[in-house]
Amino acid sequence: MEFKISKEFIQEIEGLIAEKNEREILRRLEDIHFADIAELMNELDGEDAGYLFRIIESEISSEILLELDEEVREKILNNLSAKEIAEELDEMDTDDAVDIIAELSEEMKDEVISELEDFEHAKDIVELLRYDEDTAGGLMAKEYIQVNENWNVLTCIQEIRKQAENVSRVHSIYVVDDEDRLKGRLSLKDLITSSTTTQVKEIYIPKVDFVKVDTEDTEVARIMQKYDLEAIPVVDETGRLVGRITIDDIVDVIKDEADRDYQMAAGISLDVEADDSIWELTKARLPWLLLALIGSFIAVNISEGFSDAMDKYQTLFFFTPLVAAMAGNVGVQSSAIVVQGLANNSLSGSLWKRLGKEMLLALLNSTVLAVLLLLATHFIMGTSYEISSTIVLALVTVMILASLIGTFIPIMLDKNGIDPAIATGPFITTSNDIFGILIYFTIAKMILGF
Amino acid sequence: MEFKISKEFIQEIEGLIAEKNEREILRRLEDIHFADIAELMNELDGEDAGYLFRIIESEISSEILLELDEEVREKILNNLSAKEIAEELDEMDTDDAVDIIAELSEEMKDEVISELEDFEHAKDIVELLRYDEDTAGGLMAKEYIQVNENWNVLTCIQEIRKQAENVSRVHSIYVVDDEDRLKGRLSLKDLITSSTTTQVKEIYIPKVDFVKVDTEDTEVARIMQKYDLEAIPVVDETGRLVGRITIDDIVDVIKDEADRDYQMAAGISLDVEADDSIWELTKARLPWLLLALIGSFIAVNISEGFSDAMDKYQTLFFFTPLVAAMAGNVGVQSSAIVVQGLANNSLSGSLWKRLGKEMLLALLNSTVLAVLLLLATHFIMGTSYEISSTIVLALVTVMILASLIGTFIPIMLDKNGIDPAIATGPFITTSNDIFGILIYFTIAKMILGF
């Protein structure tokens, strides 16, 4: 099974588009998955992609639209009328339709909604648009199967057949009372193995995991992962069933969260991709660089404050980048482990115990490095033992403190409801730079007495 | 709905364990999800956890075993006989059983397998143990539903009822020929909406996505994400259906991959958690720190090579940590974006185009920072314009080169089949340290002529 679109294939299609050979293009794309067609369109130039999009039937083009890169999608949507966009949305599940609408301009939004043909579908979409993107309400879809506890299996199956037309994946069948309040679930397996006259009341499973519309998306992801769920129903404030979230949406949430943490650790403050514009990338990268520059500038001024010692102890100044770098490295290591532990909910034990462990770890690591550095400085650079030992003693102190700060700050931020991921990368590196150099020269001054 | 185990509840259970009040403990745990019981056991001390594990019935205890933290599980397994472990495995799906067996010692493995009661189950487990952990074969389970293309719907439903007893989640029904070769699939929805006399041949969907047993796990994850699949069948070299992978296993693969990349970027070389032992954490952290130390030591020696300039141009030496830090920061930003783009398969366009863009971006960012630094050095530190402009000119050059290196190295590694994630964090920071300082002093020497 071939999952990738080859360069040759792209060129072939480009050739056919140039000839406007609609029939041949459709024949070539017949057996190709819509996700692959989307990948193909991402590689084409805007006009070619637009042409291709128009000749593909709407059942498939709506699927393609969802898979496209954002900027390609934007171009295509810009060339469609409100009516044409509405036709695409009519083919989509409500949650996907809402995602597309969210990308439109305000006027276009209203126009598109008024053009939707299926009134029920339009009503569902308008309801979903009300919820915050980052909550269960923003993730859920209105496509799910619900049965009344008072029905029997035969009625159930008839109803399910009807409802299933709109639901591409049946995970479980939710059971509600006459007020639509969630009571439990019926698994498909149970349903096909029960006799047709059985009452739903008798066979449904009254235990069912659910989330509320205002539960945060990352919390929904954690719950679904922990309880190994492939779908979870969503209820409103009064316990009425209002939607369903499936695992594929959660995969995106998990991936996005991990990507965001990774970018934060690398000093990228907005959610950007390599293919974004230079302007977008600058907005995401310059703020951190500026912060790092200010921090480093402070560190420079601190070392300048010790310039009296320069005549006598030149070597000390050669070592400032090393001390700053090691403070930064050890701080990033410590904070990364804590941030990941917090994200995975796997951090146990008290703060003091954790700091104690981190201190021991830093002491162990820095002692090994200190011995090596002591030998290297003395034998390779010919530095006096007095200065060498000053440098390594300062290094050990700085590394221990850097790792404590790297552990402490993310935990504190998390306790105060702030995303601990901001405390990684340049932030930790820079703050450790400053106090690393300060401590280094202070210790040197105490020992060498300048 | 309460998803968390409270501190009070843990203490209550600890009290009941001390009293050995088995009946009351079981009553308290009755309505609690196994994933929550596992979380509770992670918090208990080893002996209490072992006691709790023994009094819980095996249907639930086997589920708990899978959810426990690795070190808690290890303790519990160490206290069980081969026969007891086999009893737990008999309750598990084959893929989960294999994961547990993989954690046992070699002799224990064989003993446990010989104690398995269900021969079919044992045979499946032994087969799965043969596959590499990081491939589709290592991820798949033998629990799936398959029907022969020559059966009719009635036979199908009877067979499915039988097979479904061992399958906790029915995603799709796979259709095979008489040689067990995968032909297509039947969706449950299609099945319940067809008449009982219809032949499978007539209604099955001949298009089905699949992977081979030796496909890499990250590739399986990418395929399932791209095609939005909740389960994918696995075939062997001859096209025979041999297993099935479900999305929940893929969620773990995606999470693990993201976590690993994040740790690499933070200079942690092994897959560790905050709660691992100091020895494990040292093994994961010390190698990078050592590499960083060596790199920084080289940088120190480079700056020492320019010590002649120290009398006249002291200020230059105060700025080495700043230049090194900015080279590191910009390098990490560039490499992180590339690594993420590679991981998400979203990197398009040629290498040269990418390097050109990165250069423009670095030029833009560094010019903004250079102007600010020029003003700050001159007005705050009173540095002469000659030296200030030398420093900022060097900074711009270093930042541009650092970002090119940060872009180039991961792409090159990836092209040569090496995980590009190793080129992030300390690796980039350190190599940028070295050549950053080298370029800095070289430019300074050229301009100032020392």
mmCIF file of N, CA and C in Angstrom, chain B residues 241-282:
data_model
loop_
_atom_site.group_PDB
_atom_site.id
_atom_site.type_symbol
_atom_site.label_atom_id
_atom_site.label_comp_id
_atom_site.label_asym_id
_atom_site.label_seq_id
_atom_site.Cartn_x
_atom_site.Cartn_y
_atom_site.Cartn_z
ATOM 1 N N LEU B 241 -4.085 -11.629 6.842
ATOM 2 C CA LEU B 241 -4.444 -10.792 7.986
ATOM 3 C C LEU B 241 -3.900 -11.435 9.261
ATOM 4 N N VAL B 242 -3.066 -10.717 10.003
ATOM 5 C CA VAL B 242 -2.480 -11.311 11.219
ATOM 6 C C VAL B 242 -2.733 -10.502 12.487
ATOM 7 N N GLY B 243 -3.272 -9.289 12.357
ATOM 8 C CA GLY B 243 -3.501 -8.524 13.574
ATOM 9 C C GLY B 243 -4.218 -7.227 13.304
ATOM 10 N N ARG B 244 -4.458 -6.479 14.351
ATOM 11 C CA ARG B 244 -5.155 -5.206 14.239
ATOM 12 C C ARG B 244 -4.595 -4.214 15.256
ATOM 13 N N ILE B 245 -4.419 -2.975 14.826
ATOM 14 C CA ILE B 245 -3.934 -1.922 15.722
ATOM 15 C C ILE B 245 -5.060 -0.921 15.937
ATOM 16 N N THR B 246 -5.286 -0.545 17.199
ATOM 17 C CA THR B 246 -6.350 0.432 17.473
ATOM 18 C C THR B 246 -5.754 1.782 17.860
ATOM 19 N N ILE B 247 -6.560 2.812 17.736
ATOM 20 C CA ILE B 247 -6.094 4.186 17.902
ATOM 21 C C ILE B 247 -5.528 4.463 19.307
ATOM 22 N N ASP B 248 -6.021 3.752 20.323
ATOM 23 C CA ASP B 248 -5.519 4.050 21.672
ATOM 24 C C ASP B 248 -4.039 3.689 21.813
ATOM 25 N N ASP B 249 -3.602 2.651 21.083
ATOM 26 C CA ASP B 249 -2.175 2.320 21.114
ATOM 27 C C ASP B 249 -1.371 3.390 20.379
ATOM 28 N N ILE B 250 -1.989 3.960 19.360
ATOM 29 C CA ILE B 250 -1.334 4.984 18.556
ATOM 30 C C ILE B 250 -1.202 6.281 19.341
ATOM 31 N N VAL B 251 -2.191 6.573 20.158
ATOM 32 C CA VAL B 251 -2.115 7.765 21.008
ATOM 33 C C VAL B 251 -0.839 7.687 21.851
ATOM 34 N N ASP B 252 -0.551 6.508 22.376
ATOM 35 C CA ASP B 252 0.668 6.336 23.175
ATOM 36 C C ASP B 252 1.925 6.552 22.332
ATOM 37 N N VAL B 253 1.909 6.040 21.088
ATOM 38 C CA VAL B 253 3.074 6.215 20.209
ATOM 39 C C VAL B 253 3.318 7.703 19.943
ATOM 40 N N ILE B 254 2.240 8.416 19.636
ATOM 41 C CA ILE B 254 2.348 9.846 19.337
ATOM 42 C C ILE B 254 2.869 10.603 20.553
ATOM 43 N N LYS B 255 2.291 10.290 21.709
ATOM 44 C CA LYS B 255 2.690 10.948 22.959
ATOM 45 C C LYS B 255 4.159 10.664 23.261
ATOM 46 N N ASP B 256 4.551 9.398 23.133
ATOM 47 C CA ASP B 256 5.937 9.015 23.421
ATOM 48 C C ASP B 256 6.915 9.716 22.492
ATOM 49 N N GLU B 257 6.560 9.802 21.211
ATOM 50 C CA GLU B 257 7.445 10.434 20.243
ATOM 51 C C GLU B 257 7.625 11.912 20.577
ATOM 52 N N ALA B 258 6.512 12.567 20.887
ATOM 53 C CA ALA B 258 6.577 13.996 21.221
ATOM 54 C C ALA B 258 7.390 14.205 22.495
ATOM 55 N N ASP B 259 7.163 13.337 23.490
ATOM 56 C CA ASP B 259 7.902 13.450 24.754
ATOM 57 C C ASP B 259 9.398 13.259 24.528
ATOM 58 N N ARG B 260 9.740 12.322 23.652
ATOM 59 C CA ARG B 260 11.135 12.025 23.407
ATOM 60 C C ARG B 260 11.822 13.207 22.715
ATOM 61 N N ASP B 261 11.133 13.772 21.722
ATOM 62 C CA ASP B 261 11.703 14.934 21.030
ATOM 63 C C ASP B 261 11.907 16.087 22.005
ATOM 64 N N TYR B 262 10.937 16.263 22.887
ATOM 65 C CA TYR B 262 11.009 17.343 23.870
ATOM 66 C C TYR B 262 12.210 17.144 24.791
ATOM 67 N N GLN B 263 12.386 15.911 25.237
ATOM 68 C CA GLN B 263 13.501 15.626 26.133
ATOM 69 C C GLN B 263 14.841 15.812 25.426
ATOM 70 N N MET B 264 14.907 15.372 24.181
ATOM 71 C CA MET B 264 16.152 15.559 23.423
ATOM 72 C C MET B 264 16.491 17.040 23.354
ATOM 73 N N ALA B 265 15.463 17.857 23.073
ATOM 74 C CA ALA B 265 15.684 19.299 22.956
ATOM 75 C C ALA B 265 16.167 19.878 24.277
ATOM 76 N N ALA B 266 15.820 19.218 25.381
ATOM 77 C CA ALA B 266 16.226 19.713 26.694
ATOM 78 C C ALA B 266 17.514 19.032 27.168
ATOM 79 N N GLY B 267 18.109 18.206 26.316
ATOM 80 C CA GLY B 267 19.358 17.566 26.697
ATOM 81 C C GLY B 267 19.192 16.379 27.627
ATOM 82 N N ILE B 268 18.143 15.607 27.387
ATOM 83 C CA ILE B 268 17.931 14.401 28.172
ATOM 84 C C ILE B 268 17.887 13.265 27.165
ATOM 85 N N SER B 269 18.871 12.338 27.296
ATOM 86 C CA SER B 269 19.078 11.414 26.188
ATOM 87 C C SER B 269 18.295 10.115 26.291
ATOM 88 N N LEU B 270 17.794 9.774 27.461
ATOM 89 C CA LEU B 270 17.013 8.546 27.592
ATOM 90 C C LEU B 270 15.601 8.910 27.992
ATOM 91 N N ASP B 271 14.696 7.975 27.762
ATOM 92 C CA ASP B 271 13.308 8.215 28.100
ATOM 93 C C ASP B 271 13.120 8.074 29.616
ATOM 94 N N VAL B 272 13.194 9.194 30.342
ATOM 95 C CA VAL B 272 13.067 9.132 31.803
ATOM 96 C C VAL B 272 11.878 9.957 32.276
ATOM 97 N N GLU B 273 11.480 9.704 33.528
ATOM 98 C CA GLU B 273 10.418 10.500 34.130
ATOM 99 C C GLU B 273 10.921 11.105 35.416
ATOM 100 N N ALA B 274 10.217 12.141 35.874
ATOM 101 C CA ALA B 274 10.628 12.846 37.086
ATOM 102 C C ALA B 274 10.762 11.884 38.269
ATOM 103 N N ASP B 275 9.957 10.813 38.271
ATOM 104 C CA ASP B 275 9.974 9.918 39.416
ATOM 105 C C ASP B 275 10.993 8.783 39.302
ATOM 106 N N ASP B 276 11.782 8.766 38.251
ATOM 107 C CA ASP B 276 12.807 7.732 38.129
ATOM 108 C C ASP B 276 13.916 7.954 39.161
ATOM 109 N N SER B 277 14.756 6.942 39.337
ATOM 110 C CA SER B 277 15.808 7.039 40.346
ATOM 111 C C SER B 277 16.884 8.039 39.922
ATOM 112 N N ILE B 278 17.664 8.504 40.912
ATOM 113 C CA ILE B 278 18.731 9.464 40.634
ATOM 114 C C ILE B 278 19.732 8.867 39.649
ATOM 115 N N TRP B 279 19.960 7.569 39.761
ATOM 116 C CA TRP B 279 20.909 6.897 38.881
ATOM 117 C C TRP B 279 20.419 6.931 37.433
ATOM 118 N N GLU B 280 19.116 6.610 37.231
ATOM 119 C CA GLU B 280 18.522 6.656 35.896
ATOM 120 C C GLU B 280 18.608 8.073 35.324
ATOM 121 N N LEU B 281 18.282 9.046 36.163
ATOM 122 C CA LEU B 281 18.273 10.433 35.700
ATOM 123 C C LEU B 281 19.686 10.906 35.357
ATOM 124 N N THR B 282 20.663 10.449 36.144
ATOM 125 C CA THR B 282 22.050 10.832 35.852
ATOM 126 C C THR B 282 22.493 10.246 34.521
#
